[in-house]
Short mmCIF file of C-alpha atoms and ligand atoms in Angstrom, two decimals:
data_model
loop_
_atom_site.label_atom_id
_atom_site.label_comp_id
_atom_site.label_asym_id
_atom_site.label_seq_id
_atom_site.Cartn_x
_atom_site.Cartn_y
_atom_site.Cartn_z
CA MET A 1 0.00 0.00 0.00
CA THR A 2 1.33 3.45 -0.92
CA VAL A 3 2.40 5.44 2.13
CA THR A 4 1.52 9.14 2.25
CA VAL A 5 1.87 11.86 4.88
CA SER A 6 -1.74 11.04 5.88
CA THR A 7 -0.80 7.38 6.45
CA LEU A 8 1.88 8.38 8.97
CA ARG A 9 -0.50 10.81 10.69
CA LYS A 10 -3.11 8.03 10.96
CA LEU A 11 -0.52 5.66 12.45
CA LYS A 12 0.29 8.27 15.09
CA ASP A 13 -3.39 8.81 15.87
CA GLU A 14 -3.80 5.04 16.28
CA HIS A 15 -0.66 4.82 18.49
CA ARG A 16 0.97 2.50 15.96
CA LYS A 17 4.75 2.85 15.56
CA PHE A 18 6.48 2.82 12.15
CA ALA A 19 10.01 2.35 10.83
CA THR A 20 11.92 4.43 8.31
CA ILE A 21 15.49 4.25 6.98
CA THR A 22 17.89 6.11 4.70
CA ALA A 23 18.84 4.92 1.21
CA TYR A 24 20.91 6.49 -1.52
CA ASP A 25 20.43 4.20 -4.54
CA ALA A 26 17.75 2.20 -6.35
CA SER A 27 18.94 -1.28 -5.31
CA PHE A 28 18.83 -0.78 -1.54
CA ALA A 29 15.68 1.35 -1.87
CA ARG A 30 13.93 -1.53 -3.65
CA ILE A 31 14.96 -4.04 -0.95
CA PHE A 32 13.80 -1.73 1.87
CA ASP A 33 10.56 -0.92 0.06
CA GLU A 34 9.76 -4.59 -0.57
CA ALA A 35 10.58 -5.42 3.07
CA GLY A 36 7.75 -3.03 4.05
CA ILE A 37 9.54 0.09 5.29
CA SER A 38 7.14 3.05 5.70
CA ALA A 39 9.44 5.83 4.48
CA ILE A 40 12.87 6.19 2.90
CA LEU A 41 15.01 9.28 3.45
CA ILE A 42 17.67 10.32 1.00
CA GLY A 43 19.71 11.81 3.82
CA ASP A 44 22.47 14.34 3.46
CA SER A 45 24.28 11.73 5.59
CA LEU A 46 25.41 10.68 2.12
CA GLY A 47 28.23 13.15 2.73
CA MET A 48 29.62 10.56 5.15
CA THR A 49 28.17 7.24 3.93
CA ILE A 50 28.71 7.73 0.18
CA LYS A 51 31.37 10.44 -0.13
CA GLY A 52 33.45 9.51 2.94
CA GLU A 53 33.46 13.04 4.32
CA SER A 54 33.42 13.91 8.02
CA SER A 55 30.16 15.91 7.98
CA THR A 56 27.09 16.69 5.85
CA LEU A 57 28.24 20.22 5.06
CA GLY A 58 29.78 19.51 1.64
CA VAL A 59 26.65 17.91 0.14
CA THR A 60 25.18 19.79 -2.82
CA ILE A 61 21.67 20.07 -4.21
CA ASP A 62 22.88 18.38 -7.42
CA GLU A 63 24.04 15.37 -5.39
CA MET A 64 20.76 15.24 -3.46
CA ALA A 65 18.72 15.44 -6.67
CA TYR A 66 20.82 12.69 -8.28
CA HIS A 67 20.44 10.29 -5.32
CA THR A 68 16.74 11.14 -4.93
CA ARG A 69 16.19 10.21 -8.57
CA CYS A 70 18.08 6.91 -8.05
CA VAL A 71 16.09 6.01 -4.92
CA SER A 72 12.74 6.96 -6.44
CA ARG A 73 13.30 4.42 -9.24
CA GLY A 74 13.53 1.62 -6.65
CA VAL A 75 10.47 2.57 -4.59
CA LYS A 76 6.86 1.52 -5.15
CA ASN A 77 5.16 2.08 -1.79
CA ALA A 78 7.31 3.93 0.74
CA LEU A 79 7.04 7.67 1.29
CA ILE A 80 10.17 9.38 -0.10
CA LEU A 81 11.79 12.11 1.99
CA ALA A 82 14.79 14.10 0.74
CA ASP A 83 17.12 16.33 2.73
CA MET A 84 17.66 19.95 1.78
CA PRO A 85 21.47 20.32 2.06
CA PHE A 86 23.35 22.89 4.13
CA MET A 87 22.69 26.51 3.04
CA THR A 88 20.18 25.60 0.31
CA TYR A 89 17.25 27.06 2.31
CA ALA A 90 18.86 30.12 3.88
CA SER A 91 16.30 32.29 2.05
CA THR A 92 12.70 31.39 1.23
CA ARG A 93 13.42 31.87 -2.46
CA ASP A 94 16.37 29.45 -2.38
CA ALA A 95 14.26 26.99 -0.40
CA CYS A 96 11.51 27.04 -3.04
CA GLU A 97 13.93 26.58 -5.95
CA ASN A 98 15.88 23.78 -4.27
CA ALA A 99 12.84 21.97 -2.85
CA HIS A 100 11.37 22.07 -6.34
CA ARG A 101 14.45 20.25 -7.65
CA LEU A 102 14.07 17.48 -5.06
CA MET A 103 10.34 17.10 -5.74
CA ALA A 104 11.04 16.95 -9.49
CA ALA A 105 13.59 14.20 -8.76
CA GLY A 106 10.92 12.09 -7.01
CA ALA A 107 10.71 13.27 -3.38
CA ASN A 108 7.30 13.41 -1.69
CA VAL A 109 8.52 15.47 1.29
CA VAL A 110 11.58 17.66 1.91
CA LYS A 111 13.39 17.78 5.25
CA LEU A 112 14.89 20.96 6.75
CA GLU A 113 16.99 21.33 9.90
CA GLY A 114 15.96 24.09 12.27
CA GLY A 115 13.14 25.63 14.27
CA SER A 116 11.17 28.88 14.48
CA PHE A 117 13.57 30.79 12.20
CA LEU A 118 12.25 28.55 9.38
CA SER A 119 8.55 29.28 10.00
CA GLU A 120 8.07 31.48 6.95
CA THR A 121 10.07 29.11 4.74
CA ILE A 122 8.06 26.09 5.88
CA SER A 123 4.69 27.78 5.41
CA THR A 124 5.70 29.05 1.95
CA LEU A 125 6.78 25.55 0.85
CA VAL A 126 3.56 24.01 2.18
CA ARG A 127 1.42 26.69 0.49
CA ASN A 128 3.17 25.78 -2.76
CA GLY A 129 2.34 22.09 -2.39
CA ILE A 130 5.60 20.86 -0.89
CA PRO A 131 5.18 18.84 2.33
CA VAL A 132 7.88 19.50 4.93
CA CYS A 133 9.55 17.33 7.56
CA GLY A 134 11.23 19.34 10.34
CA HIS A 135 14.44 18.18 12.03
CA LEU A 136 15.49 19.29 15.53
CA GLY A 137 17.70 18.21 18.43
CA LEU A 138 21.19 17.27 17.26
CA THR A 139 20.95 18.79 13.78
CA PRO A 140 24.14 17.70 11.97
CA GLN A 141 24.26 20.80 9.72
CA SER A 142 24.88 22.84 12.91
CA VAL A 143 27.85 20.71 14.02
CA ASN A 144 30.11 23.78 14.10
CA VAL A 145 27.64 25.74 16.22
CA PHE A 146 27.33 22.83 18.68
CA GLY A 147 31.12 22.29 18.74
CA GLY A 148 30.76 18.63 17.73
CA PHE A 149 28.07 15.96 17.38
CA LYS A 150 26.77 16.46 20.93
CA ILE A 151 23.56 15.12 22.48
CA GLN A 152 21.07 17.98 22.90
CA GLY A 153 18.23 18.57 25.40
CA ARG A 154 20.09 17.20 28.41
CA ASP A 155 19.24 20.04 30.81
CA GLU A 156 15.79 21.41 31.54
CA GLU A 157 16.35 24.72 29.73
CA SER A 158 17.54 23.15 26.47
CA ARG A 159 14.83 20.48 26.64
CA ARG A 160 12.18 23.22 27.02
CA LYS A 161 13.69 25.14 24.11
CA ILE A 162 13.68 22.06 21.85
CA ILE A 163 9.99 21.39 22.59
CA GLU A 164 9.17 25.06 21.89
CA GLU A 165 11.04 24.95 18.56
CA CYS A 166 9.33 21.68 17.57
CA LEU A 167 5.93 23.27 18.26
CA ALA A 168 6.91 26.23 16.05
CA VAL A 169 7.79 23.88 13.16
CA GLU A 170 4.43 22.14 13.57
CA ALA A 171 2.58 25.47 13.73
CA ALA A 172 4.31 26.57 10.49
CA GLY A 173 2.72 23.60 8.70
CA ALA A 174 5.26 20.75 8.79
CA SER A 175 3.73 17.31 8.22
CA MET A 176 6.22 15.43 10.40
CA LEU A 177 9.41 15.95 12.37
CA VAL A 178 12.69 14.13 12.99
CA ILE A 179 14.11 14.48 16.51
CA GLU A 180 17.75 13.43 16.72
CA GLY A 181 20.27 12.88 19.50
CA VAL A 182 18.29 13.71 22.63
CA PRO A 183 17.64 11.83 25.89
CA LYS A 184 14.75 9.39 25.85
CA ASP A 185 12.54 11.60 28.05
CA THR A 186 13.02 14.55 25.68
CA GLY A 187 12.01 12.33 22.72
CA LYS A 188 8.91 11.32 24.66
CA ALA A 189 8.01 14.90 25.62
CA VAL A 190 8.32 16.12 22.00
CA THR A 191 6.19 13.21 20.76
CA GLU A 192 3.46 13.93 23.29
CA ALA A 193 3.51 17.69 22.61
CA LEU A 194 3.07 17.38 18.82
CA GLN A 195 0.05 16.31 16.76
CA ILE A 196 2.25 15.48 13.75
CA PRO A 197 4.27 12.23 13.62
CA VAL A 198 7.64 12.44 15.38
CA ILE A 199 10.43 10.21 14.04
CA GLY A 200 13.31 9.57 16.41
CA ILE A 201 16.96 8.73 15.90
CA GLY A 202 18.92 8.41 19.12
CA ALA A 203 15.80 9.71 20.90
CA GLY A 204 14.49 6.60 22.69
CA ASN A 205 11.56 4.35 21.86
CA ASP A 206 8.67 6.63 22.79
CA THR A 207 8.61 8.47 19.45
CA ASP A 208 5.97 7.62 16.83
CA GLY A 209 8.53 6.36 14.32
CA GLN A 210 12.23 5.56 14.13
CA ILE A 211 14.80 6.29 11.46
CA LEU A 212 18.22 4.70 11.02
CA VAL A 213 21.00 5.47 8.59
CA MET A 214 21.10 2.25 6.54
CA HIS A 215 24.84 1.87 7.20
CA ASP A 216 24.12 1.76 10.96
CA ALA A 217 21.43 -0.91 10.47
CA LEU A 218 23.63 -3.08 8.26
CA GLY A 219 26.97 -2.72 10.06
CA LEU A 220 28.60 -0.68 7.27
CA THR A 221 29.41 2.45 9.28
CA MET A 222 33.04 3.56 9.07
CA GLY A 223 34.66 4.96 12.22
CA HIS A 224 32.49 6.00 15.19
CA THR A 225 29.28 3.99 15.60
CA PRO A 226 26.59 5.84 17.56
CA LYS A 227 25.09 4.31 20.72
CA PHE A 228 21.68 3.78 19.10
CA ALA A 229 23.09 1.91 16.06
CA ARG A 230 22.37 -1.81 15.84
CA ASN A 231 23.66 -4.25 13.24
CA PHE A 232 20.50 -6.11 12.24
CA LEU A 233 22.37 -7.78 9.36
CA ALA A 234 24.77 -9.52 11.76
CA GLU A 235 21.74 -10.86 13.65
CA THR A 236 19.96 -12.23 10.57
CA GLY A 237 22.58 -12.82 7.83
CA ASP A 238 20.28 -11.42 5.11
CA ILE A 239 19.46 -7.82 4.18
CA THR A 240 15.70 -8.34 3.74
CA LEU A 241 15.46 -10.27 7.03
CA ALA A 242 17.53 -7.56 8.74
CA ILE A 243 15.16 -4.81 7.62
CA ARG A 244 12.09 -6.90 8.49
CA LYS A 245 13.54 -7.45 11.99
CA TYR A 246 14.22 -3.72 12.34
CA ILE A 247 10.65 -2.89 11.25
CA SER A 248 9.11 -5.48 13.54
CA GLU A 249 11.12 -4.41 16.60
CA VAL A 250 10.27 -0.75 16.00
CA GLU A 251 6.58 -1.54 15.58
CA GLN A 252 6.62 -3.47 18.87
CA GLY A 253 8.62 -0.77 20.69
CA ILE A 254 11.47 -3.25 21.33
CA TYR A 255 14.05 -1.21 19.40
CA PRO A 256 15.64 1.02 20.56
CA ASP A 257 15.91 -0.42 24.07
CA ASP A 258 17.63 1.50 26.87
CA ALA A 259 21.03 0.13 25.87
CA HIS A 260 20.54 1.93 22.51
CA SER A 261 19.13 5.17 23.99
CA TYR A 262 20.53 8.21 25.79
CA LEU A 263 18.96 8.11 29.23
CA LYS A 264 20.26 11.51 30.41
O1 KIV B 24 20.91 12.72 6.81
C1 KIV B 24 20.34 11.82 7.43
O2 KIV B 24 20.54 10.62 7.20
C2 KIV B 24 19.40 12.21 8.46
C3 KIV B 24 18.96 11.16 9.43
C4 KIV B 24 20.05 10.93 10.41
C5 KIV B 24 17.70 11.52 10.10
O3 KIV B 24 19.04 13.34 8.55
#
């Protein structure tokens, strides 16, 4: 069955969890789609996973459009999300032009990192027929502002600020939101505060959905492996079985357990 933004909203309303994953090419996208994944993100994590760089900052809109086109050819049912790369939505005009390129390449939703400062941009995109996924918490495009890939929302003040910013993204018209790299109780608080589906990564198992970088789910990550990563391929010996196990454990709330979550 084709997954739309309404499908994910309905799952949230019915308290049913869903799994999503990144992909960058048609072959993996097809396997994930056939395994029953709800959504596939062409993440700007491709800066690391595909290009071997140390951050997402060097990813271009041409690269994102190319990989979005590749993924879209492998997908029949999953919702396709594509990341807007660093500095491609610094003005509303740039955001419209660049989001248009990703939609033309096959995306159903574009994802932007940031909070209330993006309100006008988000509402303009939505008014023009482009669904938006917000992204808050540890937003990798702000690595230099954070001074590293640091867990966010650990103290009460920053947790309150994150929730406030998430609410602003929802109020601007976003259809869903990714919350990354926060303690489990912050992931839970954001999920309860928002009407739109909240997809967690390193945010505990109380969010509506989960997302993993495919390299983390299949044991392909080079260098540092984050705490929440789990090699489902090593546990199953087959890519389709690995993704089915990931989906099933997310749907049952088994993954991520506390050993794969930040508790404080
Ligand atoms: O770029 C990416 O893969 C992402 C996920 C980590 C959510 O944004």
